[in-house]
PDB file of C-alpha atoms in Angstrom:
ATOM      1  CA  UNK J   1      91.037  92.146 120.103  1.00 30.00           C
ATOM      2  CA  UNK J   2      90.299  89.285 119.440  1.00 31.00           C
ATOM      3  CA  UNK J   3      90.126  88.279 115.973  1.00 37.00           C
ATOM      4  CA  UNK J   4      86.664  88.224 114.231  1.00 36.00           C
ATOM      5  CA  UNK J   5      86.221  86.032 110.661  1.00 40.00           C
ATOM      6  CA  UNK J   6      83.525  86.206 108.367  1.00 39.00           C
ATOM      7  CA  UNK J   7      83.054  84.270 105.321  1.00 42.00           C
ATOM      8  CA  UNK J   8      80.808  86.273 102.990  1.00 41.00           C
ATOM      9  CA  UNK J   9      78.765  84.217 100.518  1.00 41.00           C
ATOM     10  CA  UNK J  10      78.909  85.400  97.108  1.00 38.00           C
ATOM     11  CA  UNK J  11      76.163  84.871  95.504  1.00 37.00           C
ATOM     12  CA  UNK J  12      72.294  83.679  96.635  1.00 38.00           C
ATOM     13  CA  UNK J  13      70.944  80.280  96.193  1.00 35.00           C
ATOM     14  CA  UNK J  14      71.893  77.215  97.058  1.00 30.00           C
ATOM     15  CA  UNK J  15      75.623  77.028  96.670  1.00 42.00           C
ATOM     16  CA  UNK J  16      77.919  79.656  97.609  1.00 49.00           C
ATOM     17  CA  UNK J  17      79.958  81.253  94.268  1.00 60.00           C
ATOM     18  CA  UNK J  18      83.575  79.566  94.646  1.00 89.00           C
ATOM     19  CA  UNK J  19      85.645  82.563  95.744  1.00 94.00           C
ATOM     20  CA  UNK J  20      86.462  83.101  99.418  1.00 94.00           C
ATOM     21  CA  UNK J  21      85.965  86.480 100.941  1.00 96.00           C
ATOM     22  CA  UNK J  22      87.068  86.292 105.169  1.00 95.00           C
ATOM     23  CA  UNK J  23      87.631  89.001 107.372  1.00 96.00           C
ATOM     24  CA  UNK J  24      89.652  88.783 109.902  1.00 95.00           C
ATOM     25  CA  UNK J  25      89.608  92.235 111.560  1.00 94.00           C
ATOM     26  CA  UNK J  26      91.673  94.255 109.272  1.00 96.00           C
ATOM     27  CA  UNK J  27      92.641  91.638 107.073  1.00 98.00           C
ATOM     28  CA  UNK J  28      90.917  90.177 103.773  1.00 97.00           C
ATOM     29  CA  UNK J  29      92.045  86.965 102.661  1.00 97.00           C
ATOM     30  CA  UNK J  30      90.546  86.309  99.198  1.00 97.00           C
ATOM     31  CA  UNK J  31      90.758  82.652  98.289  1.00 97.00           C
ATOM     32  CA  UNK J  32      89.926  81.419  94.447  1.00 97.00           C
ATOM     33  CA  UNK J  33      88.011  77.882  95.426  1.00 95.00           C
ATOM     34  CA  UNK J  34      88.105  75.892  91.757  1.00 93.00           C
ATOM     35  CA  UNK J  35      90.979  73.085  92.251  1.00 92.00           C
ATOM     36  CA  UNK J  36      88.717  71.258  90.529  1.00 91.00           C
ATOM     37  CA  UNK J  37      89.934  73.248  87.136  1.00 91.00           C
ATOM     38  CA  UNK J  38      93.261  74.130  88.782  1.00 93.00           C
ATOM     39  CA  UNK J  39      91.550  77.582  90.368  1.00 95.00           C
ATOM     40  CA  UNK J  40      90.955  78.811  86.798  1.00 93.00           C
ATOM     41  CA  UNK J  41      88.097  81.783  86.276  1.00 93.00           C
ATOM     42  CA  UNK J  42      84.983  81.155  84.001  1.00 89.00           C
ATOM     43  CA  UNK J  43      83.235  84.326  83.986  1.00 88.00           C
ATOM     44  CA  UNK J  44      81.132  84.155  86.828  1.00 89.00           C
ATOM     45  CA  UNK J  45      84.057  83.607  89.436  1.00 92.00           C
ATOM     46  CA  UNK J  46      85.449  86.647  87.735  1.00 92.00           C
ATOM     47  CA  UNK J  47      82.708  88.410  87.857  1.00 91.00           C
ATOM     48  CA  UNK J  48      82.329  87.246  91.626  1.00 94.00           C
ATOM     49  CA  UNK J  49      86.300  88.834  91.977  1.00 95.00           C
ATOM     50  CA  UNK J  50      85.603  92.182  90.476  1.00 94.00           C
ATOM     51  CA  UNK J  51      82.702  92.478  93.361  1.00 95.00           C
ATOM     52  CA  UNK J  52      85.249  91.243  95.600  1.00 96.00           C
ATOM     53  CA  UNK J  53      87.633  93.565  95.433  1.00 97.00           C
ATOM     54  CA  UNK J  54      86.220  96.371  95.191  1.00 96.00           C
ATOM     55  CA  UNK J  55      83.916  95.749  98.525  1.00 97.00           C
ATOM     56  CA  UNK J  56      88.061  95.547  99.583  1.00 97.00           C
ATOM     57  CA  UNK J  57      88.575  98.558  98.259  1.00 97.00           C
ATOM     58  CA  UNK J  58      85.519 100.498  99.585  1.00 97.00           C
ATOM     59  CA  UNK J  59      85.954  99.279 103.025  1.00 96.00           C
ATOM     60  CA  UNK J  60      87.355 101.047 105.825  1.00 95.00           C
ATOM     61  CA  UNK J  61      87.692  98.855 108.294  1.00 95.00           C
ATOM     62  CA  UNK J  62      89.796  96.668 105.800  1.00 97.00           C
ATOM     63  CA  UNK J  63      93.442  97.839 105.707  1.00 97.00           C
ATOM     64  CA  UNK J  64      95.055  94.723 103.878  1.00 98.00           C
ATOM     65  CA  UNK J  65      94.610  91.941 101.891  1.00 98.00           C
ATOM     66  CA  UNK J  66      95.960  88.302 100.949  1.00 98.00           C
ATOM     67  CA  UNK J  67      95.077  86.583  97.821  1.00 98.00           C
ATOM     68  CA  UNK J  68      95.703  82.648  97.230  1.00 98.00           C
ATOM     69  CA  UNK J  69      93.889  79.642  95.860  1.00 97.00           C
ATOM     70  CA  UNK J  70      92.523  76.313  97.443  1.00 96.00           C
ATOM     71  CA  UNK J  71      95.167  73.536  97.339  1.00 93.00           C
ATOM     72  CA  UNK J  72      98.497  73.245  96.812  1.00 93.00           C
ATOM     73  CA  UNK J  73      98.955  72.746  92.989  1.00 95.00           C
ATOM     74  CA  UNK J  74      97.478  75.806  91.593  1.00 96.00           C
ATOM     75  CA  UNK J  75      97.247  79.326  92.681  1.00 97.00           C
ATOM     76  CA  UNK J  76      95.489  80.074  89.486  1.00 96.00           C
ATOM     77  CA  UNK J  77      95.862  78.234  85.693  1.00 94.00           C
ATOM     78  CA  UNK J  78      94.314  81.791  84.787  1.00 92.00           C
ATOM     79  CA  UNK J  79      91.163  81.769  82.236  1.00 89.00           C
ATOM     80  CA  UNK J  80      88.952  78.879  82.079  1.00 85.00           C
ATOM     81  CA  UNK J  81      90.093  78.459  78.038  1.00 77.00           C
ATOM     82  CA  UNK J  82      86.427  76.632  77.803  1.00 76.00           C
ATOM     83  CA  UNK J  83      84.645  79.627  78.566  1.00 71.00           C
ATOM     84  CA  UNK J  84      86.286  83.264  78.887  1.00 61.00           C
ATOM     85  CA  UNK J  85      88.837  83.032  76.140  1.00 59.00           C
ATOM     86  CA  UNK J  86      85.434  82.109  73.500  1.00 61.00           C
ATOM     87  CA  UNK J  87      83.678  84.853  75.515  1.00 57.00           C
ATOM     88  CA  UNK J  88      86.362  86.937  74.639  1.00 58.00           C
ATOM     89  CA  UNK J  89      87.044  86.069  70.774  1.00 57.00           C
ATOM     90  CA  UNK J  90      83.471  87.163  70.428  1.00 55.00           C
ATOM     91  CA  UNK J  91      84.197  90.708  71.994  1.00 55.00           C
ATOM     92  CA  UNK J  92      81.849  89.791  75.159  1.00 54.00           C
ATOM     93  CA  UNK J  93      85.098  91.169  77.220  1.00 56.00           C
ATOM     94  CA  UNK J  94      86.466  93.813  75.025  1.00 60.00           C
ATOM     95  CA  UNK J  95      87.551  96.059  78.336  1.00 65.00           C
ATOM     96  CA  UNK J  96      87.907  93.097  80.975  1.00 72.00           C
ATOM     97  CA  UNK J  97      89.538  93.294  84.639  1.00 85.00           C
ATOM     98  CA  UNK J  98      90.880  89.349  85.231  1.00 93.00           C
ATOM     99  CA  UNK J  99      90.407  88.925  88.544  1.00 95.00           C
ATOM    100  CA  UNK J 100      88.872  91.854  89.294  1.00 95.00           C
ATOM    101  CA  UNK J 101      92.722  93.332  90.095  1.00 97.00           C
ATOM    102  CA  UNK J 102      94.448  93.461  87.037  1.00 96.00           C
ATOM    103  CA  UNK J 103      92.699  96.244  84.878  1.00 93.00           C
ATOM    104  CA  UNK J 104      90.453  99.417  85.496  1.00 92.00           C
ATOM    105  CA  UNK J 105      90.733  99.015  89.328  1.00 95.00           C
ATOM    106  CA  UNK J 106      93.325 100.963  92.010  1.00 95.00           C
ATOM    107  CA  UNK J 107      93.480 100.654  95.294  1.00 97.00           C
ATOM    108  CA  UNK J 108      96.553 102.265  97.551  1.00 97.00           C
ATOM    109  CA  UNK J 109      95.778  99.445 100.075  1.00 98.00           C
ATOM    110  CA  UNK J 110      98.644  96.948  99.712  1.00 98.00           C
ATOM    111  CA  UNK J 111      97.650  93.524  98.497  1.00 98.00           C
ATOM    112  CA  UNK J 112      99.517  90.155  99.021  1.00 98.00           C
ATOM    113  CA  UNK J 113      99.585  87.054  97.083  1.00 98.00           C
ATOM    114  CA  UNK J 114     100.006  84.085  98.551  1.00 98.00           C
ATOM    115  CA  UNK J 115     101.140  81.213  95.887  1.00 98.00           C
ATOM    116  CA  UNK J 116     100.297  78.388  96.333  1.00 97.00           C
ATOM    117  CA  UNK J 117     101.209  76.764  93.101  1.00 96.00           C
ATOM    118  CA  UNK J 118     101.369  77.141  89.613  1.00 97.00           C
ATOM    119  CA  UNK J 119     100.279  80.998  88.615  1.00 97.00           C
ATOM    120  CA  UNK J 120      99.969  80.851  84.763  1.00 97.00           C
ATOM    121  CA  UNK J 121      98.268  83.180  82.178  1.00 96.00           C
ATOM    122  CA  UNK J 122      96.057  85.110  84.168  1.00 95.00           C
ATOM    123  CA  UNK J 123      96.929  83.757  87.503  1.00 97.00           C
ATOM    124  CA  UNK J 124     100.445  85.530  87.024  1.00 98.00           C
ATOM    125  CA  UNK J 125      98.840  88.414  85.860  1.00 98.00           C
ATOM    126  CA  UNK J 126      97.087  88.940  89.129  1.00 98.00           C
ATOM    127  CA  UNK J 127      99.993  87.823  91.097  1.00 98.00           C
ATOM    128  CA  UNK J 128     101.871  90.815  89.205  1.00 98.00           C
ATOM    129  CA  UNK J 129      98.603  93.206  90.557  1.00 97.00           C
ATOM    130  CA  UNK J 130      99.670  92.328  93.762  1.00 98.00           C
ATOM    131  CA  UNK J 131     102.261  94.564  95.711  1.00 98.00           C
ATOM    132  CA  UNK J 132     104.156  91.313  97.794  1.00 98.00           C
ATOM    133  CA  UNK J 133     104.720  88.014  96.451  1.00 98.00           C
ATOM    134  CA  UNK J 134     105.484  84.274  98.750  1.00 98.00           C
ATOM    135  CA  UNK J 135     105.790  81.485  97.268  1.00 98.00           C
ATOM    136  CA  UNK J 136     105.334  77.577  97.980  1.00 98.00           C
ATOM    137  CA  UNK J 137     108.855  76.109  96.915  1.00 97.00           C
ATOM    138  CA  UNK J 138     107.082  73.760  94.610  1.00 98.00           C
ATOM    139  CA  UNK J 139     105.373  77.116  92.703  1.00 98.00           C
ATOM    140  CA  UNK J 140     106.040  77.639  89.271  1.00 97.00           C
ATOM    141  CA  UNK J 141     104.773  80.908  87.483  1.00 98.00           C
ATOM    142  CA  UNK J 142     104.618  81.484  84.159  1.00 97.00           C
ATOM    143  CA  UNK J 143     102.618  83.901  80.571  1.00 97.00           C
ATOM    144  CA  UNK J 144     101.471  80.798  78.584  1.00 94.00           C
ATOM    145  CA  UNK J 145      99.636  82.245  75.884  1.00 93.00           C
ATOM    146  CA  UNK J 146     101.189  82.170  72.950  1.00 94.00           C
ATOM    147  CA  UNK J 147     101.062  78.353  73.103  1.00 93.00           C
ATOM    148  CA  UNK J 148      97.729  78.904  72.630  1.00 89.00           C
ATOM    149  CA  UNK J 149      97.799  81.690  69.954  1.00 92.00           C
ATOM    150  CA  UNK J 150      96.862  84.370  71.477  1.00 91.00           C
ATOM    151  CA  UNK J 151      99.081  86.777  74.141  1.00 93.00           C
ATOM    152  CA  UNK J 152      98.575  87.947  77.543  1.00 94.00           C
ATOM    153  CA  UNK J 153      95.304  90.589  77.644  1.00 92.00           C
ATOM    154  CA  UNK J 154      95.356  91.630  81.974  1.00 94.00           C
ATOM    155  CA  UNK J 155      98.481  93.261  81.912  1.00 95.00           C
ATOM    156  CA  UNK J 156     101.335  90.707  81.762  1.00 97.00           C
ATOM    157  CA  UNK J 157     103.075  91.803  78.680  1.00 97.00           C
ATOM    158  CA  UNK J 158     103.398  95.435  80.753  1.00 96.00           C
ATOM    159  CA  UNK J 159     103.687  94.636  84.221  1.00 97.00           C
ATOM    160  CA  UNK J 160     106.358  91.403  84.073  1.00 98.00           C
ATOM    161  CA  UNK J 161     109.099  93.508  81.707  1.00 97.00           C
ATOM    162  CA  UNK J 162     108.180  96.131  84.819  1.00 96.00           C
ATOM    163  CA  UNK J 163     109.291  93.751  87.076  1.00 96.00           C
ATOM    164  CA  UNK J 164     112.274  91.888  86.134  1.00 97.00           C
ATOM    165  CA  UNK J 165     114.880  91.774  83.652  1.00 97.00           C
ATOM    166  CA  UNK J 166     113.609  92.812  79.996  1.00 97.00           C
ATOM    167  CA  UNK J 167     115.512  90.047  78.231  1.00 97.00           C
ATOM    168  CA  UNK J 168     114.271  87.328  80.513  1.00 97.00           C
ATOM    169  CA  UNK J 169     110.997  88.865  80.727  1.00 98.00           C
ATOM    170  CA  UNK J 170     110.921  88.605  76.502  1.00 98.00           C
ATOM    171  CA  UNK J 171     111.891  84.630  77.087  1.00 97.00           C
ATOM    172  CA  UNK J 172     109.081  83.707  79.434  1.00 97.00           C
ATOM    173  CA  UNK J 173     106.484  85.716  77.438  1.00 97.00           C
ATOM    174  CA  UNK J 174     107.562  84.873  74.213  1.00 98.00           C
ATOM    175  CA  UNK J 175     108.784  81.209  74.672  1.00 97.00           C
ATOM    176  CA  UNK J 176     105.265  80.730  76.924  1.00 96.00           C
ATOM    177  CA  UNK J 177     107.482  78.222  79.549  1.00 97.00           C
ATOM    178  CA  UNK J 178     106.930  78.723  82.840  1.00 97.00           C
ATOM    179  CA  UNK J 179     109.957  79.421  85.545  1.00 98.00           C
ATOM    180  CA  UNK J 180     110.411  77.871  88.888  1.00 98.00           C
ATOM    181  CA  UNK J 181     109.553  79.531  92.251  1.00 98.00           C
ATOM    182  CA  UNK J 182     113.648  80.125  93.187  1.00 98.00           C
ATOM    183  CA  UNK J 183     114.114  81.014  89.361  1.00 98.00           C
ATOM    184  CA  UNK J 184     111.304  83.595  90.608  1.00 98.00           C
ATOM    185  CA  UNK J 185     113.040  84.837  93.430  1.00 98.00           C
ATOM    186  CA  UNK J 186     116.199  84.885  91.652  1.00 97.00           C
ATOM    187  CA  UNK J 187     114.924  87.586  89.410  1.00 97.00           C
ATOM    188  CA  UNK J 188     113.392  89.536  92.104  1.00 97.00           C
ATOM    189  CA  UNK J 189     109.670  88.200  91.211  1.00 98.00           C
ATOM    190  CA  UNK J 190     108.307  87.305  94.422  1.00 98.00           C
ATOM    191  CA  UNK J 191     110.023  88.566  97.941  1.00 98.00           C
ATOM    192  CA  UNK J 192     110.623  84.929  99.272  1.00 97.00           C
ATOM    193  CA  UNK J 193     110.340  81.270  98.931  1.00 98.00           C
ATOM    194  CA  UNK J 194     109.224  79.088 101.089  1.00 98.00           C
ATOM    195  CA  UNK J 195     107.763  75.351 102.032  1.00 97.00           C
ATOM    196  CA  UNK J 196     104.106  75.063 100.728  1.00 96.00           C
ATOM    197  CA  UNK J 197     103.344  73.894 104.364  1.00 96.00           C
ATOM    198  CA  UNK J 198     104.234  77.376 105.498  1.00 97.00           C
ATOM    199  CA  UNK J 199     102.847  79.853 103.265  1.00 98.00           C
ATOM    200  CA  UNK J 200     100.017  81.122 104.701  1.00 97.00           C
ATOM    201  CA  UNK J 201     101.445  81.664 107.871  1.00 97.00           C
ATOM    202  CA  UNK J 202     104.259  83.517 106.453  1.00 98.00           C
ATOM    203  CA  UNK J 203     101.786  85.803 104.302  1.00 98.00           C
ATOM    204  CA  UNK J 204      99.850  86.533 107.534  1.00 98.00           C
ATOM    205  CA  UNK J 205     103.365  87.054 109.774  1.00 97.00           C
ATOM    206  CA  UNK J 206     104.061  89.764 106.417  1.00 98.00           C
ATOM    207  CA  UNK J 207     100.091  91.123 106.787  1.00 98.00           C
ATOM    208  CA  UNK J 208     100.352  91.633 110.102  1.00 97.00           C
ATOM    209  CA  UNK J 209     103.229  93.521 110.021  1.00 97.00           C
ATOM    210  CA  UNK J 210     101.565  95.418 107.027  1.00 98.00           C
ATOM    211  CA  UNK J 211      99.033  95.952 109.909  1.00 97.00           C
ATOM    212  CA  UNK J 212     100.746  97.482 112.190  1.00 95.00           C
ATOM    213  CA  UNK J 213     102.217 100.241 109.840  1.00 96.00           C
ATOM    214  CA  UNK J 214     100.717 103.478 109.488  1.00 95.00           C
ATOM    215  CA  UNK J 215      97.714 102.554 107.040  1.00 96.00           C
ATOM    216  CA  UNK J 216      97.252 106.175 105.518  1.00 97.00           C
ATOM    217  CA  UNK J 217     101.648 106.112 105.398  1.00 97.00           C
ATOM    218  CA  UNK J 218     101.389 102.848 103.497  1.00 97.00           C
ATOM    219  CA  UNK J 219      98.852 103.874 100.805  1.00 97.00           C
ATOM    220  CA  UNK J 220     100.207 106.908 100.187  1.00 97.00           C
ATOM    221  CA  UNK J 221     103.774 105.458 100.190  1.00 98.00           C
ATOM    222  CA  UNK J 222     102.743 102.700  97.447  1.00 97.00           C
ATOM    223  CA  UNK J 223     100.609 105.741  95.477  1.00 97.00           C
ATOM    224  CA  UNK J 224     104.068 107.754  95.528  1.00 97.00           C
ATOM    225  CA  UNK J 225     105.930 104.116  94.235  1.00 97.00           C
ATOM    226  CA  UNK J 226     103.349 103.471  91.175  1.00 96.00           C
ATOM    227  CA  UNK J 227     102.259 106.925  89.536  1.00 96.00           C
ATOM    228  CA  UNK J 228     106.106 108.025  90.365  1.00 96.00           C
ATOM    229  CA  UNK J 229     107.440 104.969  87.501  1.00 93.00           C
ATOM    230  CA  UNK J 230     105.495 107.133  85.013  1.00 92.00           C
ATOM    231  CA  UNK J 231     106.366 110.591  86.014  1.00 96.00           C
ATOM    232  CA  UNK J 232     109.527 112.633  85.261  1.00 96.00           C
ATOM    233  CA  UNK J 233     111.338 113.083  88.324  1.00 97.00           C
ATOM    234  CA  UNK J 234     110.874 116.437  89.371  1.00 97.00           C
ATOM    235  CA  UNK J 235     107.267 115.562  88.713  1.00 97.00           C
ATOM    236  CA  UNK J 236     107.418 112.323  90.802  1.00 97.00           C
ATOM    237  CA  UNK J 237     109.321 114.371  93.816  1.00 97.00           C
ATOM    238  CA  UNK J 238     106.715 117.064  93.378  1.00 97.00           C
ATOM    239  CA  UNK J 239     104.203 114.290  93.996  1.00 97.00           C
ATOM    240  CA  UNK J 240     106.247 112.147  96.925  1.00 97.00           C
ATOM    241  CA  UNK J 241     106.438 116.145  98.461  1.00 98.00           C
ATOM    242  CA  UNK J 242     102.535 116.327  98.321  1.00 97.00           C
ATOM    243  CA  UNK J 243     101.622 112.940  99.536  1.00 97.00           C
ATOM    244  CA  UNK J 244     104.146 113.825 102.826  1.00 97.00           C
ATOM    245  CA  UNK J 245     102.300 116.416 103.584  1.00 97.00           C
ATOM    246  CA  UNK J 246      98.851 115.044 103.572  1.00 96.00           C
ATOM    247  CA  UNK J 247      99.897 112.254 105.666  1.00 96.00           C
ATOM    248  CA  UNK J 248     101.892 114.260 108.130  1.00 95.00           C
ATOM    249  CA  UNK J 249      98.809 116.161 108.524  1.00 96.00           C
ATOM    250  CA  UNK J 250      96.785 112.903 109.757  1.00 95.00           C
ATOM    251  CA  UNK J 251      95.837 112.117 113.146  1.00 93.00           C
ATOM    252  CA  UNK J 252      98.211 109.250 112.627  1.00 92.00           C
ATOM    253  CA  UNK J 253     101.750 111.041 112.345  1.00 93.00           C
ATOM    254  CA  UNK J 254     100.555 112.313 115.751  1.00 93.00           C
ATOM    255  CA  UNK J 255      99.916 109.035 117.107  1.00 90.00           C
ATOM    256  CA  UNK J 256     103.367 107.723 116.080  1.00 92.00           C
ATOM    257  CA  UNK J 257     105.672 109.300 117.594  1.00 90.00           C
ATOM    258  CA  UNK J 258     104.526 110.125 120.591  1.00 90.00           C
ATOM    259  CA  UNK J 259     104.185 106.336 120.980  1.00 90.00           C
ATOM    260  CA  UNK J 260     108.086 105.818 120.035  1.00 91.00           C
ATOM    261  CA  UNK J 261     108.446 108.183 122.758  1.00 92.00           C
ATOM    262  CA  UNK J 262     105.942 107.032 125.027  1.00 90.00           C
ATOM    263  CA  UNK J 263     107.366 103.397 124.436  1.00 90.00           C
ATOM    264  CA  UNK J 264     104.571 101.880 123.551  1.00 90.00           C
ATOM    265  CA  UNK J 265     103.108 100.072 120.203  1.00 92.00           C
ATOM    266  CA  UNK J 266     100.745 102.873 118.012  1.00 91.00           C
ATOM    267  CA  UNK J 267      97.066 102.666 117.858  1.00 91.00           C
ATOM    268  CA  UNK J 268      96.636 103.161 114.206  1.00 91.00           C
ATOM    269  CA  UNK J 269      93.037 104.234 113.422  1.00 91.00           C
ATOM    270  CA  UNK J 270      93.192 105.299 109.938  1.00 89.00           C
ATOM    271  CA  UNK J 271      92.500 108.947 110.828  1.00 92.00           C
TER     272      UNK J 271
END
């Protein structure tokens, strides 16, 4: 099947919003395209990311997503301090969902972060909201908010201590100092580190691996992991069994063993 790519315009008028949303068969690629602002998000770009991620979540033809930024300097420097932070201070965004995926958003489809440069403050919070993370070797990751007399407000204080040892999370949050890609890998914050010019190739290869798996099984496994983490062990085991039984009744669960027996690649349909 040939690849079909479509860049979806994100607003009407002469200029497109600087968020790219590409569909390549069952893969979605979301790219923040504000290199002049280190891919930081202002109000309008944050709103567009809300819309883009809702479309990804609701499109049955899209199974996996990659989130990245334009250029090799920044994945995202977080919130645009000139617009987003003043708006938050004025109470405009009392229940904000930074980057479209950090709060009040649920999808069990896998999301890969391709970290092409610095991921600071809200940039790292978006990374933390992704399921798998690949970093360019020159990337730096940090939560710098305390430097500006604020604290992380898009999940940083909650997701980072769940992702790495508490003492290191405390150090990153309380000092505001970033860490290198290699340090992030050693802490288990990212899955792998690759040369910058290989980043998207590696992210696409990982996406291809996920796309070859049963999509309903991936979603059930992700749900079991995320929801089970906050449940008592016995309740988590019951959730796993419930999801296991549901997946076993799908057409894909029939196709998988059949393909194995016939020594061919499975043809999953998400049913």
